[in-house]
mmCIF file with all atom_site columns, C-alpha atoms in Angstrom:
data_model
loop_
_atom_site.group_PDB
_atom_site.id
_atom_site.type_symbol
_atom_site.label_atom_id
_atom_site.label_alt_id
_atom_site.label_comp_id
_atom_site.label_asym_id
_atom_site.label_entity_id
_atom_site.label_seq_id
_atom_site.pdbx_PDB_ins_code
_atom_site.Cartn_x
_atom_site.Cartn_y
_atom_site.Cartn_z
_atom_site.occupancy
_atom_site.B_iso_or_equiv
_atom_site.pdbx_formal_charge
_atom_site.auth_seq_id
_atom_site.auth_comp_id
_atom_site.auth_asym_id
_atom_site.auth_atom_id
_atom_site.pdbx_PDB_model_num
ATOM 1   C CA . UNK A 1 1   ? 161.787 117.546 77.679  1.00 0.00 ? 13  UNK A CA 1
ATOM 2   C CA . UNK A 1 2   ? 159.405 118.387 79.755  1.00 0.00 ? 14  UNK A CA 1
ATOM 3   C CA . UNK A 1 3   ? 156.106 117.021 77.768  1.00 0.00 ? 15  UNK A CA 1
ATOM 4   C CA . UNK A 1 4   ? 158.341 113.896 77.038  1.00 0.00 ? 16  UNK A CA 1
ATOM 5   C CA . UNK A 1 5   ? 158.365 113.520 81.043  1.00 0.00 ? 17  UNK A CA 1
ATOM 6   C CA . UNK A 1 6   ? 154.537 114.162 80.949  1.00 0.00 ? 18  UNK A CA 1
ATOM 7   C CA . UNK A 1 7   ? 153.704 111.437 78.546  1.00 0.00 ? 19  UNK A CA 1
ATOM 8   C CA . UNK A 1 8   ? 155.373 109.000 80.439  1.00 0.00 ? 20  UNK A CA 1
ATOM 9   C CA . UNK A 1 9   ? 154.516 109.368 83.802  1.00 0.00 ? 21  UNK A CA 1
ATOM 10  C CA . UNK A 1 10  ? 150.743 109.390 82.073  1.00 0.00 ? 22  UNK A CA 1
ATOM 11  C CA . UNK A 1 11  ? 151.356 106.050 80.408  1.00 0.00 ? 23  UNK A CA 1
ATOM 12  C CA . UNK A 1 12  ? 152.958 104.709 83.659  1.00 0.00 ? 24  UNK A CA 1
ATOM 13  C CA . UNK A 1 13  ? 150.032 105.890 85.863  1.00 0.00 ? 25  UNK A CA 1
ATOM 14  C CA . UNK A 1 14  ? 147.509 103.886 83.029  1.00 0.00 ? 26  UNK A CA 1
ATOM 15  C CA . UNK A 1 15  ? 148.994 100.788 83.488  1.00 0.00 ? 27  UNK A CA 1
ATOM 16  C CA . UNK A 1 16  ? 149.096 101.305 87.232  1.00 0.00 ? 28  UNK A CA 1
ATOM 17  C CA . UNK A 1 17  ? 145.422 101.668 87.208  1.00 0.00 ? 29  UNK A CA 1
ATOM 18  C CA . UNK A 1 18  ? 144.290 98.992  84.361  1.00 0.00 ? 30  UNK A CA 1
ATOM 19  C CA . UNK A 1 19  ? 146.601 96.469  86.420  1.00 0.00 ? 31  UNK A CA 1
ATOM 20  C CA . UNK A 1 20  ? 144.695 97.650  89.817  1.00 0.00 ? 32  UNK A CA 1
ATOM 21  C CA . UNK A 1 21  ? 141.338 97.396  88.570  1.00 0.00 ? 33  UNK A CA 1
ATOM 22  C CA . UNK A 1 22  ? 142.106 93.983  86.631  1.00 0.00 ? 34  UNK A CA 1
ATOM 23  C CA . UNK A 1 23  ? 139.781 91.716  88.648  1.00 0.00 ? 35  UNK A CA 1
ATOM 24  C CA . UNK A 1 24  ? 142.523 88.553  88.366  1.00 0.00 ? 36  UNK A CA 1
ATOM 25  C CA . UNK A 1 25  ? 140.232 87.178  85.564  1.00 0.00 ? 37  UNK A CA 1
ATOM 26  C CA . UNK A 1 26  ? 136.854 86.741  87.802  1.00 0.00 ? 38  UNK A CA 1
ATOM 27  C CA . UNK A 1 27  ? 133.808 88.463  86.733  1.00 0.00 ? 39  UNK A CA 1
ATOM 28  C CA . UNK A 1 28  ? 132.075 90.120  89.560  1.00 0.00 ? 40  UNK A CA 1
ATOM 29  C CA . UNK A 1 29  ? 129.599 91.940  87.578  1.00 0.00 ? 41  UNK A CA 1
ATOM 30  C CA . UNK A 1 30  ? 126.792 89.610  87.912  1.00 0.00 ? 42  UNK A CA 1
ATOM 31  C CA . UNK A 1 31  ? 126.775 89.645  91.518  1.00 0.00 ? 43  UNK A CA 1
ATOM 32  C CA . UNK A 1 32  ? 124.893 92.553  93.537  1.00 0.00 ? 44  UNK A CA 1
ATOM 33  C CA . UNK A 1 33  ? 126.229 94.195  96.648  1.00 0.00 ? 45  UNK A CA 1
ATOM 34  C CA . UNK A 1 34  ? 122.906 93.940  97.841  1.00 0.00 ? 46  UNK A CA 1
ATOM 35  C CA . UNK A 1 35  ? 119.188 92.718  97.420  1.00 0.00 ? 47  UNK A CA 1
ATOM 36  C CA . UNK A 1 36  ? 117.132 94.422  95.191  1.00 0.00 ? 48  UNK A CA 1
ATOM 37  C CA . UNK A 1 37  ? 114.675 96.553  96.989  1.00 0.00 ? 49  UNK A CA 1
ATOM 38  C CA . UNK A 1 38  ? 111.075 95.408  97.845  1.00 0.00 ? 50  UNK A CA 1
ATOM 39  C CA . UNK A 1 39  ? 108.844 96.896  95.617  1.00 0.00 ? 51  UNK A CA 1
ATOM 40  C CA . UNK A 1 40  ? 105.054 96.866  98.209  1.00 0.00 ? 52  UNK A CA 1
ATOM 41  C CA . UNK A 1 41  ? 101.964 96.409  96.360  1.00 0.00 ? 53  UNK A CA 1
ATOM 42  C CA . UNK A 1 42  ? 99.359  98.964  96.330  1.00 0.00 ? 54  UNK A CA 1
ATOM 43  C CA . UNK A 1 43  ? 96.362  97.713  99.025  1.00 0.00 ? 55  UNK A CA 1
ATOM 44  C CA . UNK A 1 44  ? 92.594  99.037  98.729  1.00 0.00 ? 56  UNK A CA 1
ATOM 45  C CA . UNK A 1 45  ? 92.276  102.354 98.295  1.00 0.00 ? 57  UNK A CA 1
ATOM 46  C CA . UNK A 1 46  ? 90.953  103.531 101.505 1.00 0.00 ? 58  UNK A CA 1
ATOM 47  C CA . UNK A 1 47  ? 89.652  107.208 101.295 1.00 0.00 ? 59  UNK A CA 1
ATOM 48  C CA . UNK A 1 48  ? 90.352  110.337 103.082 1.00 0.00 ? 60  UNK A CA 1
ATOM 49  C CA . UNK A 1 49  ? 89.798  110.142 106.968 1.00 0.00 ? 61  UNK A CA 1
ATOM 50  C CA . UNK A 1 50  ? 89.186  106.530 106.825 1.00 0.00 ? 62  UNK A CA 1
ATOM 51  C CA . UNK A 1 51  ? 86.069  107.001 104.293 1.00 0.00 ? 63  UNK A CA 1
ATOM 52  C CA . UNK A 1 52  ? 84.479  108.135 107.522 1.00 0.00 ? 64  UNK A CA 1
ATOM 53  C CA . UNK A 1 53  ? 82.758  111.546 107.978 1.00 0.00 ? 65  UNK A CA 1
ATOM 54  C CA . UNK A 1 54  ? 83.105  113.974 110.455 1.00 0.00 ? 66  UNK A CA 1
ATOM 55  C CA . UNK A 1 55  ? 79.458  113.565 111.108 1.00 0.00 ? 67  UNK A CA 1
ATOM 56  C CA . UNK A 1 56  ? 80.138  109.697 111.852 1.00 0.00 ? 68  UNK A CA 1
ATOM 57  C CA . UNK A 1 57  ? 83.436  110.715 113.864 1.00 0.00 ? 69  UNK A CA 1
ATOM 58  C CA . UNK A 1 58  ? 81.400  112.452 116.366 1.00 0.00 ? 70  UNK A CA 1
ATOM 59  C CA . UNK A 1 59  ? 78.632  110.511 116.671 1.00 0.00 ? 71  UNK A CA 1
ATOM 60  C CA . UNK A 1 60  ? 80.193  107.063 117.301 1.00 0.00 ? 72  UNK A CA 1
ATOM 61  C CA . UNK A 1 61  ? 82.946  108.512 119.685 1.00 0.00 ? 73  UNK A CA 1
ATOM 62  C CA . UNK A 1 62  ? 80.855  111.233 121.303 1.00 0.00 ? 74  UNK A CA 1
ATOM 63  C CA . UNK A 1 63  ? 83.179  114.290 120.759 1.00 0.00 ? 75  UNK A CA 1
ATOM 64  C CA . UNK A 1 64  ? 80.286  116.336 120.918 1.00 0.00 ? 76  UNK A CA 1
ATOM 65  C CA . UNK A 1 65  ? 81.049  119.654 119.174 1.00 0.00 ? 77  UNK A CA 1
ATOM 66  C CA . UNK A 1 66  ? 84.510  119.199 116.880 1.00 0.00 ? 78  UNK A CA 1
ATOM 67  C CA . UNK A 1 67  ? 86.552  122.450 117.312 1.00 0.00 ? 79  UNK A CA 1
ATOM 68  C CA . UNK A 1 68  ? 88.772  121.302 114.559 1.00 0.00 ? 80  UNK A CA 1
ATOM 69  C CA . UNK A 1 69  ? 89.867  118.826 111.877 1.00 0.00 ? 81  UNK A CA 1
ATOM 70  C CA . UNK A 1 70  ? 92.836  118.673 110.056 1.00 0.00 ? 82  UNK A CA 1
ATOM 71  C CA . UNK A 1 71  ? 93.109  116.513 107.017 1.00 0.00 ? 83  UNK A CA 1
ATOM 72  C CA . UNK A 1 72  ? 95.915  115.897 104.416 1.00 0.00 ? 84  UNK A CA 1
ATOM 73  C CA . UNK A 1 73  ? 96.897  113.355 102.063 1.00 0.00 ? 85  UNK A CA 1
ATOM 74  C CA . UNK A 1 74  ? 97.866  110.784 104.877 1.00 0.00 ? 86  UNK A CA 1
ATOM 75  C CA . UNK A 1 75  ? 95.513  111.634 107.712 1.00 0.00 ? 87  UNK A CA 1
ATOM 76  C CA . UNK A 1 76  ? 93.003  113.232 109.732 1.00 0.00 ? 88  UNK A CA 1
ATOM 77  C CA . UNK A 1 77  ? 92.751  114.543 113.398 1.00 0.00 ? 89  UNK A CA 1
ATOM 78  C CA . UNK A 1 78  ? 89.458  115.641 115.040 1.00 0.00 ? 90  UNK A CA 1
ATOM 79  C CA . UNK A 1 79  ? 89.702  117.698 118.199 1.00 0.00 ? 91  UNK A CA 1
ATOM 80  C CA . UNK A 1 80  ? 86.513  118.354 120.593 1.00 0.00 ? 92  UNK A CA 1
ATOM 81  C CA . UNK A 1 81  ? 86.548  121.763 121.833 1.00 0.00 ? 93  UNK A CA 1
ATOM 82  C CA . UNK A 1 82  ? 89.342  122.864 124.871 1.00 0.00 ? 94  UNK A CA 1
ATOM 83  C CA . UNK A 1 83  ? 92.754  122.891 124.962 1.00 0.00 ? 95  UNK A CA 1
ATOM 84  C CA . UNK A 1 84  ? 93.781  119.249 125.836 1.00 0.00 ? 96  UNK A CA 1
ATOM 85  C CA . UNK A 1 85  ? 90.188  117.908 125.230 1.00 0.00 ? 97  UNK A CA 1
ATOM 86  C CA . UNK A 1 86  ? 89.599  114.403 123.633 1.00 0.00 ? 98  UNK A CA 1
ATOM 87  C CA . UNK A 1 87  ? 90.919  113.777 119.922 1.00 0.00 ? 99  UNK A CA 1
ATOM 88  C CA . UNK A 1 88  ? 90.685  111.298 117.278 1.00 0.00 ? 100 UNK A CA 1
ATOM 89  C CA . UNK A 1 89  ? 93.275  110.578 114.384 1.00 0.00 ? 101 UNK A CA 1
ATOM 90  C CA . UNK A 1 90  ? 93.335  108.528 111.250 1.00 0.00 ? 102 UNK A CA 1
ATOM 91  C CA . UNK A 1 91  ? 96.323  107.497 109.536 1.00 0.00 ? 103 UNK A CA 1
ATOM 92  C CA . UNK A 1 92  ? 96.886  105.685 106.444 1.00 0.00 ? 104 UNK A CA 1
ATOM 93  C CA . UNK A 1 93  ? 100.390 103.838 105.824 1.00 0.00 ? 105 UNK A CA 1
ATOM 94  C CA . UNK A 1 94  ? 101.642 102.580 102.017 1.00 0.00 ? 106 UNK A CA 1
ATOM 95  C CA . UNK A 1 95  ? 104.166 99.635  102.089 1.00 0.00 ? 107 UNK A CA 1
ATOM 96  C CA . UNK A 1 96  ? 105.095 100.632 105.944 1.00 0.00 ? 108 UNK A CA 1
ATOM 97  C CA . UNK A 1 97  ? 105.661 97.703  108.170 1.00 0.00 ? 109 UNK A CA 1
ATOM 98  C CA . UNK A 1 98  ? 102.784 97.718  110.580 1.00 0.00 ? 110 UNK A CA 1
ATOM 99  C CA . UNK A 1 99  ? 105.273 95.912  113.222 1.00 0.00 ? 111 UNK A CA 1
ATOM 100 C CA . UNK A 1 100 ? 106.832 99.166  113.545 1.00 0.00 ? 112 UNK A CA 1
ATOM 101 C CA . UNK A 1 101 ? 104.102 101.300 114.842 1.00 0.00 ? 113 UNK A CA 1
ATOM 102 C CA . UNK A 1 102 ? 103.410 97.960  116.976 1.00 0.00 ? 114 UNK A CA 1
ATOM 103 C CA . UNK A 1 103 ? 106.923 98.346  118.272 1.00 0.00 ? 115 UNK A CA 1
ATOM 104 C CA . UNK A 1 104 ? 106.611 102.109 118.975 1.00 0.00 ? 116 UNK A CA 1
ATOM 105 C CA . UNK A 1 105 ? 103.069 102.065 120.395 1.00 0.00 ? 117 UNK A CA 1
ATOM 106 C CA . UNK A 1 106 ? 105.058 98.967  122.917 1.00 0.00 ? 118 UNK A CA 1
ATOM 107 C CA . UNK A 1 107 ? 107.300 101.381 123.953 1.00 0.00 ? 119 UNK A CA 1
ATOM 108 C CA . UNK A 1 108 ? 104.842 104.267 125.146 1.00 0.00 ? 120 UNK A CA 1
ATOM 109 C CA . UNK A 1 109 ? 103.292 101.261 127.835 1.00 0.00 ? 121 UNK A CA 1
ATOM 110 C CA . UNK A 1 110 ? 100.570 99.745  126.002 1.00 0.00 ? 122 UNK A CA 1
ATOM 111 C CA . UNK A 1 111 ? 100.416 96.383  125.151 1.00 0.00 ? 123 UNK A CA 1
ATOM 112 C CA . UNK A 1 112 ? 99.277  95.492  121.876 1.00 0.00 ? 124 UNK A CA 1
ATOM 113 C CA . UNK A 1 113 ? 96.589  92.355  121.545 1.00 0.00 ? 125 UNK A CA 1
ATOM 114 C CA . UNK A 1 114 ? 95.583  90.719  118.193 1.00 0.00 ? 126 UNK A CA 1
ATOM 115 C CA . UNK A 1 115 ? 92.666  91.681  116.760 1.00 0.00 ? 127 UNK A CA 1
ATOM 116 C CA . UNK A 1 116 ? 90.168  90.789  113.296 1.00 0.00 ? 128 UNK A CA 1
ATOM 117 C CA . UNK A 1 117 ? 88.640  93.717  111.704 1.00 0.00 ? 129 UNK A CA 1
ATOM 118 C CA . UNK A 1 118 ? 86.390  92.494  108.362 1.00 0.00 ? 130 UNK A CA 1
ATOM 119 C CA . UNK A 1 119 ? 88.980  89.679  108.056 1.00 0.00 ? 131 UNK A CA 1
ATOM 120 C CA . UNK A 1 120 ? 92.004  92.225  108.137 1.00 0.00 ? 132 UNK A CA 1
ATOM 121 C CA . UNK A 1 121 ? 94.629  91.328  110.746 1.00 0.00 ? 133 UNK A CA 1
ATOM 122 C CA . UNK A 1 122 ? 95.661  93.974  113.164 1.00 0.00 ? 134 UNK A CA 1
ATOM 123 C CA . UNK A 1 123 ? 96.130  94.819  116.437 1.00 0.00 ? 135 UNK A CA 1
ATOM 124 C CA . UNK A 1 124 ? 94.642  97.649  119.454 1.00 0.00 ? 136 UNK A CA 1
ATOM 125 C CA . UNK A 1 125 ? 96.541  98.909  122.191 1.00 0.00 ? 137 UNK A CA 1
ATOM 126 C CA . UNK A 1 126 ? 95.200  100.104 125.241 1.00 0.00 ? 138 UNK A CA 1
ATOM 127 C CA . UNK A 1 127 ? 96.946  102.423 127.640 1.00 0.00 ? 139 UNK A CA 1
ATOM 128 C CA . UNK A 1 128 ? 96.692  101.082 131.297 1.00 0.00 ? 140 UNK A CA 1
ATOM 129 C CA . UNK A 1 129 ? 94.407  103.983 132.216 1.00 0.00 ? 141 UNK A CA 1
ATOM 130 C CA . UNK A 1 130 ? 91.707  103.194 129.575 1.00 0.00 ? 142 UNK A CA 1
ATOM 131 C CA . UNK A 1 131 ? 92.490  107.170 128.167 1.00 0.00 ? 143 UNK A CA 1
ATOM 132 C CA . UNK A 1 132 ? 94.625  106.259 124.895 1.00 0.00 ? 144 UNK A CA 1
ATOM 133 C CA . UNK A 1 133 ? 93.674  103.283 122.376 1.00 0.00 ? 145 UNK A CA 1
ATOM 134 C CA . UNK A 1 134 ? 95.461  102.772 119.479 1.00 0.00 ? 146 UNK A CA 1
ATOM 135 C CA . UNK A 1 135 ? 94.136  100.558 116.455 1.00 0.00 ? 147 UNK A CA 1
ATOM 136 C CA . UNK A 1 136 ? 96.031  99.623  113.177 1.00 0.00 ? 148 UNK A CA 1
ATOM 137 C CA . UNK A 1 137 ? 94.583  97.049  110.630 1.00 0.00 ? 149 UNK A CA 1
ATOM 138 C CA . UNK A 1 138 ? 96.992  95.413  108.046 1.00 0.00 ? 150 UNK A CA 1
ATOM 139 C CA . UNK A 1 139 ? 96.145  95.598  103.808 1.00 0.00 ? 151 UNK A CA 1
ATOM 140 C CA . UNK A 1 140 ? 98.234  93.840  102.529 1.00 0.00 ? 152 UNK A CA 1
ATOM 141 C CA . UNK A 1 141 ? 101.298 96.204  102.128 1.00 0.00 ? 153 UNK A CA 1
ATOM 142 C CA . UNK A 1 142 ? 99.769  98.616  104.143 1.00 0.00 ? 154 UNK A CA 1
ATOM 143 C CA . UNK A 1 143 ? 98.208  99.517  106.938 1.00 0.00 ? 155 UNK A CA 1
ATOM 144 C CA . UNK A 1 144 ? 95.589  102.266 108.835 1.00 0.00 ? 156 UNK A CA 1
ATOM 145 C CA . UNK A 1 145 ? 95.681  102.924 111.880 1.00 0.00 ? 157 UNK A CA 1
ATOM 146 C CA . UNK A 1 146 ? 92.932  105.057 114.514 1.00 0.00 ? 158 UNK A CA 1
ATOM 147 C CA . UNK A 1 147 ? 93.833  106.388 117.431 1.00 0.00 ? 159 UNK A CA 1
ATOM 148 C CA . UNK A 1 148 ? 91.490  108.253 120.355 1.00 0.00 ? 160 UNK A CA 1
ATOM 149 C CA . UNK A 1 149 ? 92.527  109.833 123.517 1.00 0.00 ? 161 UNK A CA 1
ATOM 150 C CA . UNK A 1 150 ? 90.188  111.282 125.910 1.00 0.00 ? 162 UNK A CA 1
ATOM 151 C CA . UNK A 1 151 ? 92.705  113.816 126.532 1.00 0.00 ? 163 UNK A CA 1
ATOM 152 C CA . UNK A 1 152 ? 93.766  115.684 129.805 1.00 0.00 ? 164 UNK A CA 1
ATOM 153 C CA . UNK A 1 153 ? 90.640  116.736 131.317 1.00 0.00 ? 165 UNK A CA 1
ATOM 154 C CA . UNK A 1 154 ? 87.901  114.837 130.148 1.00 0.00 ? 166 UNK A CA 1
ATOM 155 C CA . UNK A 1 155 ? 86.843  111.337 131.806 1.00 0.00 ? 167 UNK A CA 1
ATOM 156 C CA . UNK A 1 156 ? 86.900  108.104 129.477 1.00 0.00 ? 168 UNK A CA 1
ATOM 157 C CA . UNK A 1 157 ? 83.028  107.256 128.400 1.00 0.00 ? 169 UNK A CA 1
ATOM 158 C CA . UNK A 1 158 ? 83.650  104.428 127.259 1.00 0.00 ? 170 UNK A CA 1
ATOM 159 C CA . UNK A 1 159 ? 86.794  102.114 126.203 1.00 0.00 ? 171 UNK A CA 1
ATOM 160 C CA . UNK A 1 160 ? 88.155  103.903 123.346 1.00 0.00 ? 172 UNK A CA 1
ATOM 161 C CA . UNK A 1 161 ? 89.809  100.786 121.766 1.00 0.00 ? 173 UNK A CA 1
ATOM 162 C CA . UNK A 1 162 ? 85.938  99.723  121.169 1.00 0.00 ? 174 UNK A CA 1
ATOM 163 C CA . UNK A 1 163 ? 84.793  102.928 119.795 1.00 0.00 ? 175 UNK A CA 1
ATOM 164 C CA . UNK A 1 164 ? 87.909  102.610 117.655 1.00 0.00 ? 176 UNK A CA 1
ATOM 165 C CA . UNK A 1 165 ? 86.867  99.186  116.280 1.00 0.00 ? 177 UNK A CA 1
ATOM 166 C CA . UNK A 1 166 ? 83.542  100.570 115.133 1.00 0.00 ? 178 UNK A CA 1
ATOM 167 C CA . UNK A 1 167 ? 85.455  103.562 112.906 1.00 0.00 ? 179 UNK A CA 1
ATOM 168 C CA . UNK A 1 168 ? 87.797  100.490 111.684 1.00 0.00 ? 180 UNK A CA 1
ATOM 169 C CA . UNK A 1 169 ? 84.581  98.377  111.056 1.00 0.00 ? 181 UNK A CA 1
ATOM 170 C CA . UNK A 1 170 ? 83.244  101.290 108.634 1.00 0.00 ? 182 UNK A CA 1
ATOM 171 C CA . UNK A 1 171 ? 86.988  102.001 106.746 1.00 0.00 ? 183 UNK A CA 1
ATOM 172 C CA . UNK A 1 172 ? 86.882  98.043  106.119 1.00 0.00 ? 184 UNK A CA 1
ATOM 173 C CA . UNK A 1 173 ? 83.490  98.188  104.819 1.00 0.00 ? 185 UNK A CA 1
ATOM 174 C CA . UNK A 1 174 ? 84.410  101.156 102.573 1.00 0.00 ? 186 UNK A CA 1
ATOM 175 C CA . UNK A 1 175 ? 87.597  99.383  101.016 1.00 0.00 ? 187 UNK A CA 1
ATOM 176 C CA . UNK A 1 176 ? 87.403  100.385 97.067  1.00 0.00 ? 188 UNK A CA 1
#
């Protein structure tokens, strides 16, 4: 009696769902529940650090002795010796929006102004006290971005958005 009960509340409970998950006769298979994602292009192949040495780091920004560099598949930072002493960074960015990092580097008080770099849009931010300059330059999908500050402690040289432009200048010039 009891499997007799079984099979029917199982043949019940089919039709329940087949009539439930009957569309009415409309096809909705066709259409997506949302866009297809954005597949970015690969840009230039830019290098590690930029395609700029540590040799060139130093010379064009004046860090004088570098107490360290980091490097890794994305980046570089160069620190001058001392504990909050001036520092350099590279960053490379594939299919990132570049109007992000704009956004962000908004945010922090500096106010980003259009710039060319080898024909490559982009933009430098300067900090109102001439101590931090951040520089990004568009390729296509992507972007790279250097950044300087002169750190706690030591006075600004120079403006660092133009010593930034000159490290851009060479990474354009380097584009494979």
């Amino acid at each position: 009696m009891r499997i007799g009960a079984l099979a029917g509340c199982a043949a019940v409970l089919s039709l329940l769902l087949t009539a439930c998950g009957s569309g009415g006769g409309s096809d909705n298979t066709s259409t997506p529940l949302r866009p297809p994602p954005k597949v970015a292009a690969l840009g230039p192949f830019i290098g590690e650090c930029g395609n700029v040495t540590d040799d060139e780091v130093r010379n064009l920004v004046g860090l004088g002795q570098i107490s360290q560099v980091l490097k890794n598949s994305v980046g570089c930072n160069w620190l001058s010796a001392g504990s909050g002493s001036t520092g350099v960074t590279f960053a490379s960015y594939r299919g990132s929006p570049i109007a992000r990092e704009k956004a962000w580097v908004s945010t922090q008080g500096r106010n980003p102004q259009t710039i060319d770099v080898g024909g490559h849009a982009g933009w430098q931010a300067l900090e109102p006290d001439g101590r931090i300059c951040d520089l990004a330059v568009q390729l296509g999908d992507d972007f790279f971005e250097w950044s300087m500050s002169f750190g706690l402690f030591a006075q600004p040289s120079a403006n660092p958005c133009d010593l930034m432009h000159k490290l851009a200048d060479l990474t354009v010039q380097r584009l494979k």
